């Protein structure tokens, strides 16, 4: 994805902030715990925190959390949901924190939007020695037949390779690296995934998919056609046609240590 296209996608979420807060899944707590295991302390920055989905999991683990989010609408939803959390406007490329002020930086479904040529040095700056950077991605389990079918019907804008169990590792393995010849600031990556799931109905799953960047930036007619195909597929699939069901998911984690 080219830089201008990445910026367009990354900036698309504010218009859907309320729907994002309502429909996007949380993160498997065991995944957040694994991400933090090697950290030298409990001071954690949730970077690109959105509406606070990962922030809430970190608070539940007892971390001392600061959330940083560039979009004011997303930040409003985060502050509404988690009023006790310190939440600041800022970005991965301009973090409003002092040097060596956190022990871990975590990003939930956000690291792929960072410009790591700029964000890498910034993240390294705010991390204490031995600090951890981790990206977490909620992915659907496309080993399940109906989920694989959903990915085919929706297309890559709705369910891309990064959004599936079979694709996320390859798609995110170098997410911590700069896309230029700027020196890398982090060591070799570790990846792991942890079981997760989300209770959905056909309507709420369509609403969830409608908050994905690839769908948000579509022309209206194309977006309606895409969501219409997905709605028809879910209505015709026994596992999803009637009432609530569990969307099979995992939370994937990429973990690296500051050099």
GROMACS .gro file of N, CA, C and O in nm, residues 7 48 52 55 59 69 72 85 115 122-123 126 145 223 229 254:
model
   64
    7UNK      N    1  -0.235   0.656   0.439
    7UNK     CA    2  -0.285   0.768   0.518
    7UNK      C    3  -0.436   0.783   0.505
    7UNK      O    4  -0.505   0.812   0.603
   48UNK      N    5  -0.208   0.446   1.912
   48UNK     CA    6  -0.314   0.429   1.814
   48UNK      C    7  -0.431   0.359   1.880
   48UNK      O    8  -0.487   0.263   1.827
   52UNK      N    9  -1.036   0.244   2.254
   52UNK     CA   10  -0.997   0.185   2.382
   52UNK      C   11  -1.020   0.037   2.396
   52UNK      O   12  -1.020  -0.016   2.507
   55UNK      N   13  -0.697  -0.091   2.528
   55UNK     CA   14  -0.674  -0.020   2.654
   55UNK      C   15  -0.746  -0.090   2.769
   55UNK      O   16  -0.689  -0.108   2.878
   59UNK      N   17  -0.583  -0.238   3.115
   59UNK     CA   18  -0.627  -0.193   3.248
   59UNK      C   19  -0.666  -0.314   3.333
   59UNK      O   20  -0.631  -0.324   3.451
   69UNK      N   21  -0.395   0.860   2.081
   69UNK     CA   22  -0.477   0.839   1.961
   69UNK      C   23  -0.484   0.970   1.882
   69UNK      O   24  -0.506   1.076   1.940
   72UNK      N   25  -0.966   1.279   1.694
   72UNK     CA   26  -1.043   1.332   1.808
   72UNK      C   27  -1.174   1.258   1.833
   72UNK      O   28  -1.216   1.245   1.949
   85UNK      N   29  -0.861   0.655   3.253
   85UNK     CA   30  -0.735   0.634   3.182
   85UNK      C   31  -0.681   0.766   3.129
   85UNK      O   32  -0.757   0.847   3.073
  115UNK      N   33   0.409   0.489   1.013
  115UNK     CA   34   0.526   0.512   0.928
  115UNK      C   35   0.648   0.481   1.013
  115UNK      O   36   0.700   0.567   1.085
  122UNK      N   37   1.067   0.715   1.734
  122UNK     CA   38   0.983   0.774   1.839
  122UNK      C   39   0.946   0.670   1.946
  122UNK      O   40   0.950   0.697   2.066
  123UNK      N   41   0.907   0.552   1.901
  123UNK     CA   42   0.871   0.446   1.996
  123UNK      C   43   0.993   0.407   2.078
  123UNK      O   44   0.985   0.391   2.201
  126UNK      N   45   1.060   0.662   2.364
  126UNK     CA   46   0.977   0.663   2.485
  126UNK      C   47   0.991   0.533   2.564
  126UNK      O   48   0.947   0.527   2.680
  145UNK      N   49  -1.499  -2.332   0.764
  145UNK     CA   50  -1.545  -2.321   0.626
  145UNK      C   51  -1.628  -2.197   0.601
  145UNK      O   52  -1.608  -2.125   0.502
  223UNK      N   53  -1.961   0.031  -0.164
  223UNK     CA   54  -1.972  -0.013  -0.025
  223UNK      C   55  -2.105  -0.084  -0.002
  223UNK      O   56  -2.109  -0.192   0.060
  229UNK      N   57  -2.369  -0.811  -0.049
  229UNK     CA   58  -2.324  -0.948  -0.076
  229UNK      C   59  -2.299  -1.022   0.054
  229UNK      O   60  -2.334  -1.140   0.068
  254UNK      N   61   0.257  -0.979   1.751
  254UNK     CA   62   0.396  -0.963   1.709
  254UNK      C   63   0.469  -0.888   1.822
  254UNK      O   64   0.426  -0.780   1.861
   0.00000   0.00000   0.00000
